[in-house]
Amino acid sequence: MSCVIKSMSPCFETLKAVDGEIFHLAFHQARFDQTRQALYGSTYKLVLSEHLTPPKEGTYRVRVEYAEALQKIEYIPYAPHTIQTFALVETEINYAYKYCNREALNAHLQGNSDDIVFTCKGELQDTSIANIALLIDGEWKTPLYPLLKGTTRERLLKSGALKAEVLDMKSLQKAQKFAIMNALIGFKIIDNVLWIKE
């Protein structure tokens, strides 16, 4: 008999919708299915497209909160924020699933930076809201062991635009460019990055 450990926190999926069209739905559906099976033991399929009706005009952040069943769907007007300053934070956090409870991540946010980049035992991981990539010797590389395997990261790895490998502080020093990625911002190169050590 298998034992399923129930999560204490529901999870959420963040999707981008522009003028009623949801971007890259198949990648979100795959993570949604895998999370429901792994955390909540769900054996029946929920098709996200059957439940999502984003507004027909404008750009929206679609937030789907769920456990075994759907709990809440929100359509939030999306306006990108300027992110240029990052604090480097060394810690060990388990965020392999996109939990609604983000206290472990948010506890490290700082007032002197726009976001943070987590490191674990010297290896680069993610920001608090996005996966990262470094341009090294003409190739875009992303950490082999991120905090969370994002859907944009997965899509770019499958397309060959990204390569996953262990990245550390030396990698950061060698990088010609730095980028962040998630479902809302896509793949965004950050010019004139300022790094702050914790």
PDB file of N, CA, C and O in Angstrom, residues 117-186:
ATOM      1  N   VAL A 117      18.420  36.421  -5.102  1.00  0.00           N
ATOM      2  CA  VAL A 117      18.810  35.166  -5.755  1.00  0.00           C
ATOM      3  C   VAL A 117      19.276  34.230  -4.655  1.00  0.00           C
ATOM      4  O   VAL A 117      20.221  34.536  -3.928  1.00  0.00           O
ATOM      5  N   PHE A 118      18.579  33.114  -4.521  1.00  0.00           N
ATOM      6  CA  PHE A 118      18.944  32.131  -3.518  1.00  0.00           C
ATOM      7  C   PHE A 118      20.122  31.297  -3.984  1.00  0.00           C
ATOM      8  O   PHE A 118      20.218  30.919  -5.163  1.00  0.00           O
ATOM      9  N   THR A 119      21.028  31.007  -3.036  1.00  0.00           N
ATOM     10  CA  THR A 119      22.095  30.045  -3.276  1.00  0.00           C
ATOM     11  C   THR A 119      22.017  28.988  -2.179  1.00  0.00           C
ATOM     12  O   THR A 119      21.568  29.265  -1.066  1.00  0.00           O
ATOM     13  N   CYS A 120      22.425  27.783  -2.519  1.00  0.00           N
ATOM     14  CA  CYS A 120      22.446  26.695  -1.543  1.00  0.00           C
ATOM     15  C   CYS A 120      23.774  25.970  -1.665  1.00  0.00           C
ATOM     16  O   CYS A 120      24.094  25.435  -2.737  1.00  0.00           O
ATOM     17  N   LYS A 121      24.562  26.003  -0.604  1.00  0.00           N
ATOM     18  CA  LYS A 121      25.894  25.413  -0.604  1.00  0.00           C
ATOM     19  C   LYS A 121      26.720  25.949  -1.775  1.00  0.00           C
ATOM     20  O   LYS A 121      27.458  25.226  -2.426  1.00  0.00           O
ATOM     21  N   GLY A 122      26.554  27.238  -2.021  1.00  0.00           N
ATOM     22  CA  GLY A 122      27.334  27.912  -3.050  1.00  0.00           C
ATOM     23  C   GLY A 122      26.774  27.825  -4.453  1.00  0.00           C
ATOM     24  O   GLY A 122      27.274  28.497  -5.367  1.00  0.00           O
ATOM     25  N   GLU A 123      25.726  27.021  -4.657  1.00  0.00           N
ATOM     26  CA  GLU A 123      25.142  26.871  -5.993  1.00  0.00           C
ATOM     27  C   GLU A 123      23.980  27.833  -6.174  1.00  0.00           C
ATOM     28  O   GLU A 123      23.142  27.990  -5.289  1.00  0.00           O
ATOM     29  N   LEU A 124      23.916  28.469  -7.350  1.00  0.00           N
ATOM     30  CA  LEU A 124      22.815  29.366  -7.660  1.00  0.00           C
ATOM     31  C   LEU A 124      21.530  28.571  -7.846  1.00  0.00           C
ATOM     32  O   LEU A 124      21.541  27.450  -8.356  1.00  0.00           O
ATOM     33  N   GLN A 125      20.401  29.179  -7.427  1.00  0.00           N
ATOM     34  CA  GLN A 125      19.101  28.526  -7.589  1.00  0.00           C
ATOM     35  C   GLN A 125      18.143  29.430  -8.364  1.00  0.00           C
ATOM     36  O   GLN A 125      18.167  29.458  -9.579  1.00  0.00           O
ATOM     37  N   ASP A 126      17.280  30.161  -7.677  1.00  0.00           N
ATOM     38  CA  ASP A 126      16.252  30.995  -8.304  1.00  0.00           C
ATOM     39  C   ASP A 126      16.185  32.343  -7.609  1.00  0.00           C
ATOM     40  O   ASP A 126      16.757  32.543  -6.542  1.00  0.00           O
ATOM     41  N   THR A 127      15.401  33.257  -8.192  1.00  0.00           N
ATOM     42  CA  THR A 127      14.966  34.427  -7.446  1.00  0.00           C
ATOM     43  C   THR A 127      13.716  34.013  -6.673  1.00  0.00           C
ATOM     44  O   THR A 127      13.274  32.860  -6.748  1.00  0.00           O
ATOM     45  N   SER A 128      13.093  34.949  -5.982  1.00  0.00           N
ATOM     46  CA  SER A 128      11.886  34.618  -5.231  1.00  0.00           C
ATOM     47  C   SER A 128      10.683  34.392  -6.144  1.00  0.00           C
ATOM     48  O   SER A 128       9.693  33.786  -5.735  1.00  0.00           O
ATOM     49  N   ILE A 129      10.779  34.879  -7.401  1.00  0.00           N
ATOM     50  CA  ILE A 129       9.636  34.774  -8.310  1.00  0.00           C
ATOM     51  C   ILE A 129       9.976  34.174  -9.671  1.00  0.00           C
ATOM     52  O   ILE A 129       9.080  34.005 -10.500  1.00  0.00           O
ATOM     53  N   ALA A 130      11.237  33.851  -9.907  1.00  0.00           N
ATOM     54  CA  ALA A 130      11.618  33.457 -11.266  1.00  0.00           C
ATOM     55  C   ALA A 130      12.824  32.528 -11.262  1.00  0.00           C
ATOM     56  O   ALA A 130      13.655  32.560 -10.354  1.00  0.00           O
ATOM     57  N   ASN A 131      12.926  31.731 -12.315  1.00  0.00           N
ATOM     58  CA  ASN A 131      14.155  31.001 -12.598  1.00  0.00           C
ATOM     59  C   ASN A 131      15.162  31.968 -13.206  1.00  0.00           C
ATOM     60  O   ASN A 131      14.794  33.063 -13.657  1.00  0.00           O
ATOM     61  N   ILE A 132      16.423  31.578 -13.213  1.00  0.00           N
ATOM     62  CA  ILE A 132      17.469  32.467 -13.725  1.00  0.00           C
ATOM     63  C   ILE A 132      18.256  31.775 -14.831  1.00  0.00           C
ATOM     64  O   ILE A 132      18.212  30.550 -14.990  1.00  0.00           O
ATOM     65  N   ALA A 133      18.983  32.592 -15.589  1.00  0.00           N
ATOM     66  CA  ALA A 133      19.870  32.069 -16.635  1.00  0.00           C
ATOM     67  C   ALA A 133      21.079  32.983 -16.763  1.00  0.00           C
ATOM     68  O   ALA A 133      20.987  34.198 -16.562  1.00  0.00           O
ATOM     69  N   LEU A 134      22.205  32.384 -17.103  1.00  0.00           N
ATOM     70  CA  LEU A 134      23.443  33.117 -17.329  1.00  0.00           C
ATOM     71  C   LEU A 134      23.930  32.845 -18.748  1.00  0.00           C
ATOM     72  O   LEU A 134      23.889  31.690 -19.205  1.00  0.00           O
ATOM     73  N   LEU A 135      24.380  33.882 -19.422  1.00  0.00           N
ATOM     74  CA  LEU A 135      24.998  33.709 -20.736  1.00  0.00           C
ATOM     75  C   LEU A 135      26.496  33.545 -20.535  1.00  0.00           C
ATOM     76  O   LEU A 135      27.182  34.480 -20.122  1.00  0.00           O
ATOM     77  N   ILE A 136      26.984  32.335 -20.792  1.00  0.00           N
ATOM     78  CA  ILE A 136      28.402  32.011 -20.604  1.00  0.00           C
ATOM     79  C   ILE A 136      28.937  31.397 -21.885  1.00  0.00           C
ATOM     80  O   ILE A 136      28.406  30.383 -22.370  1.00  0.00           O
ATOM     81  N   ASP A 137      29.951  32.024 -22.457  1.00  0.00           N
ATOM     82  CA  ASP A 137      30.583  31.516 -23.679  1.00  0.00           C
ATOM     83  C   ASP A 137      29.560  31.262 -24.782  1.00  0.00           C
ATOM     84  O   ASP A 137      29.594  30.244 -25.480  1.00  0.00           O
ATOM     85  N   GLY A 138      28.625  32.197 -24.914  1.00  0.00           N
ATOM     86  CA  GLY A 138      27.669  32.121 -26.012  1.00  0.00           C
ATOM     87  C   GLY A 138      26.489  31.199 -25.776  1.00  0.00           C
ATOM     88  O   GLY A 138      25.641  31.048 -26.669  1.00  0.00           O
ATOM     89  N   GLU A 139      26.389  30.582 -24.582  1.00  0.00           N
ATOM     90  CA  GLU A 139      25.282  29.679 -24.281  1.00  0.00           C
ATOM     91  C   GLU A 139      24.513  30.172 -23.053  1.00  0.00           C
ATOM     92  O   GLU A 139      25.120  30.568 -22.067  1.00  0.00           O
ATOM     93  N   TRP A 140      23.182  30.110 -23.146  1.00  0.00           N
ATOM     94  CA  TRP A 140      22.365  30.418 -21.978  1.00  0.00           C
ATOM     95  C   TRP A 140      22.260  29.177 -21.105  1.00  0.00           C
ATOM     96  O   TRP A 140      21.845  28.118 -21.574  1.00  0.00           O
ATOM     97  N   LYS A 141      22.633  29.333 -19.836  1.00  0.00           N
ATOM     98  CA  LYS A 141      22.642  28.214 -18.900  1.00  0.00           C
ATOM     99  C   LYS A 141      21.775  28.551 -17.694  1.00  0.00           C
ATOM    100  O   LYS A 141      21.760  29.691 -17.223  1.00  0.00           O
ATOM    101  N   THR A 142      21.083  27.537 -17.185  1.00  0.00           N
ATOM    102  CA  THR A 142      20.205  27.708 -16.031  1.00  0.00           C
ATOM    103  C   THR A 142      20.589  26.686 -14.976  1.00  0.00           C
ATOM    104  O   THR A 142      21.105  25.608 -15.316  1.00  0.00           O
ATOM    105  N   PRO A 143      20.406  26.986 -13.693  1.00  0.00           N
ATOM    106  CA  PRO A 143      20.816  26.040 -12.648  1.00  0.00           C
ATOM    107  C   PRO A 143      20.179  24.664 -12.818  1.00  0.00           C
ATOM    108  O   PRO A 143      18.987  24.540 -13.100  1.00  0.00           O
ATOM    109  N   LEU A 144      21.000  23.643 -12.633  1.00  0.00           N
ATOM    110  CA  LEU A 144      20.527  22.270 -12.731  1.00  0.00           C
ATOM    111  C   LEU A 144      19.537  21.949 -11.619  1.00  0.00           C
ATOM    112  O   LEU A 144      18.602  21.173 -11.817  1.00  0.00           O
ATOM    113  N   TYR A 145      19.732  22.554 -10.447  1.00  0.00           N
ATOM    114  CA  TYR A 145      18.871  22.289  -9.291  1.00  0.00           C
ATOM    115  C   TYR A 145      18.197  23.582  -8.833  1.00  0.00           C
ATOM    116  O   TYR A 145      18.621  24.211  -7.854  1.00  0.00           O
ATOM    117  N   PRO A 146      17.149  24.015  -9.524  1.00  0.00           N
ATOM    118  CA  PRO A 146      16.448  25.232  -9.104  1.00  0.00           C
ATOM    119  C   PRO A 146      15.584  24.956  -7.882  1.00  0.00           C
ATOM    120  O   PRO A 146      15.351  23.797  -7.521  1.00  0.00           O
ATOM    121  N   LEU A 147      15.093  26.005  -7.279  1.00  0.00           N
ATOM    122  CA  LEU A 147      14.109  25.829  -6.204  1.00  0.00           C
ATOM    123  C   LEU A 147      12.830  25.222  -6.761  1.00  0.00           C
ATOM    124  O   LEU A 147      12.235  24.322  -6.182  1.00  0.00           O
ATOM    125  N   LEU A 148      12.406  25.742  -7.914  1.00  0.00           N
ATOM    126  CA  LEU A 148      11.161  25.307  -8.551  1.00  0.00           C
ATOM    127  C   LEU A 148      11.397  25.177 -10.043  1.00  0.00           C
ATOM    128  O   LEU A 148      11.988  26.068 -10.661  1.00  0.00           O
ATOM    129  N   LYS A 149      10.949  24.085 -10.617  1.00  0.00           N
ATOM    130  CA  LYS A 149      11.082  23.891 -12.059  1.00  0.00           C
ATOM    131  C   LYS A 149       9.943  24.629 -12.764  1.00  0.00           C
ATOM    132  O   LYS A 149       8.841  24.129 -12.905  1.00  0.00           O
ATOM    133  N   GLY A 150      10.232  25.848 -13.194  1.00  0.00           N
ATOM    134  CA  GLY A 150       9.222  26.697 -13.819  1.00  0.00           C
ATOM    135  C   GLY A 150       8.838  26.221 -15.200  1.00  0.00           C
ATOM    136  O   GLY A 150       9.596  25.519 -15.876  1.00  0.00           O
ATOM    137  N   THR A 151       7.658  26.648 -15.637  1.00  0.00           N
ATOM    138  CA  THR A 151       7.169  26.206 -16.947  1.00  0.00           C
ATOM    139  C   THR A 151       7.937  26.861 -18.092  1.00  0.00           C
ATOM    140  O   THR A 151       8.159  26.229 -19.122  1.00  0.00           O
ATOM    141  N   THR A 152       8.346  28.110 -17.932  1.00  0.00           N
ATOM    142  CA  THR A 152       9.146  28.764 -18.985  1.00  0.00           C
ATOM    143  C   THR A 152      10.518  28.110 -19.078  1.00  0.00           C
ATOM    144  O   THR A 152      11.020  27.855 -20.181  1.00  0.00           O
ATOM    145  N   ARG A 153      11.122  27.814 -17.941  1.00  0.00           N
ATOM    146  CA  ARG A 153      12.394  27.086 -17.917  1.00  0.00           C
ATOM    147  C   ARG A 153      12.253  25.755 -18.633  1.00  0.00           C
ATOM    148  O   ARG A 153      13.087  25.389 -19.476  1.00  0.00           O
ATOM    149  N   GLU A 154      11.196  25.013 -18.327  1.00  0.00           N
ATOM    150  CA  GLU A 154      10.982  23.709 -18.940  1.00  0.00           C
ATOM    151  C   GLU A 154      10.822  23.835 -20.447  1.00  0.00           C
ATOM    152  O   GLU A 154      11.390  23.057 -21.223  1.00  0.00           O
ATOM    153  N   ARG A 155      10.070  24.818 -20.874  1.00  0.00           N
ATOM    154  CA  ARG A 155       9.830  25.012 -22.311  1.00  0.00           C
ATOM    155  C   ARG A 155      11.127  25.357 -23.051  1.00  0.00           C
ATOM    156  O   ARG A 155      11.396  24.827 -24.137  1.00  0.00           O
ATOM    157  N   LEU A 156      11.945  26.230 -22.460  1.00  0.00           N
ATOM    158  CA  LEU A 156      13.191  26.632 -23.113  1.00  0.00           C
ATOM    159  C   LEU A 156      14.238  25.522 -23.081  1.00  0.00           C
ATOM    160  O   LEU A 156      15.057  25.413 -24.005  1.00  0.00           O
ATOM    161  N   LEU A 157      14.220  24.703 -22.043  1.00  0.00           N
ATOM    162  CA  LEU A 157      15.108  23.534 -22.029  1.00  0.00           C
ATOM    163  C   LEU A 157      14.728  22.559 -23.142  1.00  0.00           C
ATOM    164  O   LEU A 157      15.590  22.038 -23.857  1.00  0.00           O
ATOM    165  N   LYS A 158      13.435  22.325 -23.300  1.00  0.00           N
ATOM    166  CA  LYS A 158      12.987  21.382 -24.332  1.00  0.00           C
ATOM    167  C   LYS A 158      13.280  21.893 -25.736  1.00  0.00           C
ATOM    168  O   LYS A 158      13.547  21.110 -26.645  1.00  0.00           O
ATOM    169  N   SER A 159      13.250  23.206 -25.904  1.00  0.00           N
ATOM    170  CA  SER A 159      13.513  23.782 -27.226  1.00  0.00           C
ATOM    171  C   SER A 159      15.001  23.845 -27.551  1.00  0.00           C
ATOM    172  O   SER A 159      15.382  24.091 -28.694  1.00  0.00           O
ATOM    173  N   GLY A 160      15.848  23.652 -26.525  1.00  0.00           N
ATOM    174  CA  GLY A 160      17.288  23.739 -26.729  1.00  0.00           C
ATOM    175  C   GLY A 160      17.855  25.133 -26.540  1.00  0.00           C
ATOM    176  O   GLY A 160      19.061  25.346 -26.688  1.00  0.00           O
ATOM    177  N   ALA A 161      17.000  26.096 -26.184  1.00  0.00           N
ATOM    178  CA  ALA A 161      17.472  27.465 -25.982  1.00  0.00           C
ATOM    179  C   ALA A 161      18.236  27.617 -24.676  1.00  0.00           C
ATOM    180  O   ALA A 161      19.007  28.562 -24.512  1.00  0.00           O
ATOM    181  N   LEU A 162      18.024  26.689 -23.752  1.00  0.00           N
ATOM    182  CA  LEU A 162      18.698  26.691 -22.454  1.00  0.00           C
ATOM    183  C   LEU A 162      19.391  25.363 -22.232  1.00  0.00           C
ATOM    184  O   LEU A 162      18.927  24.322 -22.713  1.00  0.00           O
ATOM    185  N   LYS A 163      20.462  25.407 -21.450  1.00  0.00           N
ATOM    186  CA  LYS A 163      21.144  24.202 -20.999  1.00  0.00           C
ATOM    187  C   LYS A 163      21.207  24.227 -19.480  1.00  0.00           C
ATOM    188  O   LYS A 163      21.525  25.261 -18.886  1.00  0.00           O
ATOM    189  N   ALA A 164      20.872  23.122 -18.832  1.00  0.00           N
ATOM    190  CA  ALA A 164      20.889  23.057 -17.367  1.00  0.00           C
ATOM    191  C   ALA A 164      22.206  22.477 -16.877  1.00  0.00           C
ATOM    192  O   ALA A 164      22.634  21.413 -17.340  1.00  0.00           O
ATOM    193  N   GLU A 165      22.843  23.179 -15.965  1.00  0.00           N
ATOM    194  CA  GLU A 165      24.064  22.663 -15.340  1.00  0.00           C
ATOM    195  C   GLU A 165      24.278  23.353 -14.002  1.00  0.00           C
ATOM    196  O   GLU A 165      23.617  24.349 -13.694  1.00  0.00           O
ATOM    197  N   VAL A 166      25.174  22.800 -13.211  1.00  0.00           N
ATOM    198  CA  VAL A 166      25.466  23.394 -11.908  1.00  0.00           C
ATOM    199  C   VAL A 166      26.139  24.753 -12.123  1.00  0.00           C
ATOM    200  O   VAL A 166      27.130  24.857 -12.858  1.00  0.00           O
ATOM    201  N   LEU A 167      25.573  25.787 -11.498  1.00  0.00           N
ATOM    202  CA  LEU A 167      26.114  27.139 -11.603  1.00  0.00           C
ATOM    203  C   LEU A 167      26.425  27.653 -10.202  1.00  0.00           C
ATOM    204  O   LEU A 167      25.647  27.431  -9.272  1.00  0.00           O
ATOM    205  N   ASP A 168      27.553  28.341 -10.071  1.00  0.00           N
ATOM    206  CA  ASP A 168      27.949  28.861  -8.763  1.00  0.00           C
ATOM    207  C   ASP A 168      28.391  30.315  -8.906  1.00  0.00           C
ATOM    208  O   ASP A 168      28.165  30.949  -9.946  1.00  0.00           O
ATOM    209  N   MET A 169      29.021  30.840  -7.875  1.00  0.00           N
ATOM    210  CA  MET A 169      29.434  32.239  -7.905  1.00  0.00           C
ATOM    211  C   MET A 169      30.473  32.501  -8.992  1.00  0.00           C
ATOM    212  O   MET A 169      30.483  33.567  -9.604  1.00  0.00           O
ATOM    213  N   LYS A 170      31.328  31.527  -9.257  1.00  0.00           N
ATOM    214  CA  LYS A 170      32.300  31.695 -10.342  1.00  0.00           C
ATOM    215  C   LYS A 170      31.588  31.805 -11.685  1.00  0.00           C
ATOM    216  O   LYS A 170      32.000  32.555 -12.567  1.00  0.00           O
ATOM    217  N   SER A 171      30.512  31.040 -11.835  1.00  0.00           N
ATOM    218  CA  SER A 171      29.713  31.122 -13.064  1.00  0.00           C
ATOM    219  C   SER A 171      29.128  32.521 -13.217  1.00  0.00           C
ATOM    220  O   SER A 171      29.112  33.094 -14.313  1.00  0.00           O
ATOM    221  N   LEU A 172      28.639  33.068 -12.107  1.00  0.00           N
ATOM    222  CA  LEU A 172      28.062  34.404 -12.128  1.00  0.00           C
ATOM    223  C   LEU A 172      29.105  35.449 -12.521  1.00  0.00           C
ATOM    224  O   LEU A 172      28.816  36.374 -13.291  1.00  0.00           O
ATOM    225  N   GLN A 173      30.309  35.289 -12.036  1.00  0.00           N
ATOM    226  CA  GLN A 173      31.383  36.231 -12.367  1.00  0.00           C
ATOM    227  C   GLN A 173      31.794  36.131 -13.831  1.00  0.00           C
ATOM    228  O   GLN A 173      32.196  37.124 -14.443  1.00  0.00           O
ATOM    229  N   LYS A 174      31.676  34.933 -14.410  1.00  0.00           N
ATOM    230  CA  LYS A 174      32.052  34.732 -15.821  1.00  0.00           C
ATOM    231  C   LYS A 174      30.959  35.153 -16.790  1.00  0.00           C
ATOM    232  O   LYS A 174      31.225  35.344 -17.977  1.00  0.00           O
ATOM    233  N   ALA A 175      29.720  35.275 -16.306  1.00  0.00           N
ATOM    234  CA  ALA A 175      28.583  35.484 -17.196  1.00  0.00           C
ATOM    235  C   ALA A 175      28.641  36.840 -17.905  1.00  0.00           C
ATOM    236  O   ALA A 175      28.976  37.857 -17.304  1.00  0.00           O
ATOM    237  N   GLN A 176      28.324  36.820 -19.191  1.00  0.00           N
ATOM    238  CA  GLN A 176      28.236  38.064 -19.952  1.00  0.00           C
ATOM    239  C   GLN A 176      26.877  38.742 -19.764  1.00  0.00           C
ATOM    240  O   GLN A 176      26.768  39.962 -19.849  1.00  0.00           O
ATOM    241  N   LYS A 177      25.841  37.937 -19.523  1.00  0.00           N
ATOM    242  CA  LYS A 177      24.510  38.479 -19.314  1.00  0.00           C
ATOM    243  C   LYS A 177      23.770  37.643 -18.282  1.00  0.00           C
ATOM    244  O   LYS A 177      24.094  36.477 -18.048  1.00  0.00           O
ATOM    245  N   PHE A 178      22.740  38.266 -17.687  1.00  0.00           N
ATOM    246  CA  PHE A 178      21.913  37.620 -16.674  1.00  0.00           C
ATOM    247  C   PHE A 178      20.450  37.807 -17.055  1.00  0.00           C
ATOM    248  O   PHE A 178      20.043  38.882 -17.493  1.00  0.00           O
ATOM    249  N   ALA A 179      19.651  36.743 -16.904  1.00  0.00           N
ATOM    250  CA  ALA A 179      18.230  36.828 -17.263  1.00  0.00           C
ATOM    251  C   ALA A 179      17.386  36.130 -16.208  1.00  0.00           C
ATOM    252  O   ALA A 179      17.851  35.232 -15.500  1.00  0.00           O
ATOM    253  N   ILE A 180      16.138  36.564 -16.122  1.00  0.00           N
ATOM    254  CA  ILE A 180      15.154  35.886 -15.288  1.00  0.00           C
ATOM    255  C   ILE A 180      14.005  35.441 -16.173  1.00  0.00           C
ATOM    256  O   ILE A 180      13.804  35.985 -17.269  1.00  0.00           O
ATOM    257  N   MET A 181      13.268  34.433 -15.720  1.00  0.00           N
ATOM    258  CA  MET A 181      12.174  33.914 -16.554  1.00  0.00           C
ATOM    259  C   MET A 181      11.058  33.355 -15.689  1.00  0.00           C
ATOM    260  O   MET A 181      11.296  32.707 -14.678  1.00  0.00           O
ATOM    261  N   ASN A 182       9.853  33.641 -16.113  1.00  0.00           N
ATOM    262  CA  ASN A 182       8.673  32.981 -15.563  1.00  0.00           C
ATOM    263  C   ASN A 182       7.525  33.138 -16.554  1.00  0.00           C
ATOM    264  O   ASN A 182       7.708  33.715 -17.643  1.00  0.00           O
ATOM    265  N   ALA A 183       6.366  32.640 -16.199  1.00  0.00           N
ATOM    266  CA  ALA A 183       5.253  32.613 -17.150  1.00  0.00           C
ATOM    267  C   ALA A 183       4.796  34.005 -17.555  1.00  0.00           C
ATOM    268  O   ALA A 183       4.313  34.206 -18.670  1.00  0.00           O
ATOM    269  N   LEU A 184       4.945  34.975 -16.661  1.00  0.00           N
ATOM    270  CA  LEU A 184       4.462  36.320 -16.958  1.00  0.00           C
ATOM    271  C   LEU A 184       5.477  37.169 -17.702  1.00  0.00           C
ATOM    272  O   LEU A 184       5.132  37.864 -18.662  1.00  0.00           O
ATOM    273  N   ILE A 185       6.725  37.125 -17.284  1.00  0.00           N
ATOM    274  CA  ILE A 185       7.727  37.994 -17.920  1.00  0.00           C
ATOM    275  C   ILE A 185       8.391  37.340 -19.114  1.00  0.00           C
ATOM    276  O   ILE A 185       9.096  38.003 -19.871  1.00  0.00           O
ATOM    277  N   GLY A 186       8.168  36.037 -19.302  1.00  0.00           N
ATOM    278  CA  GLY A 186       8.867  35.333 -20.372  1.00  0.00           C
ATOM    279  C   GLY A 186      10.336  35.193 -20.015  1.00  0.00           C
ATOM    280  O   GLY A 186      10.678  34.878 -18.876  1.00  0.00           O
TER     281      GLY A 186
END
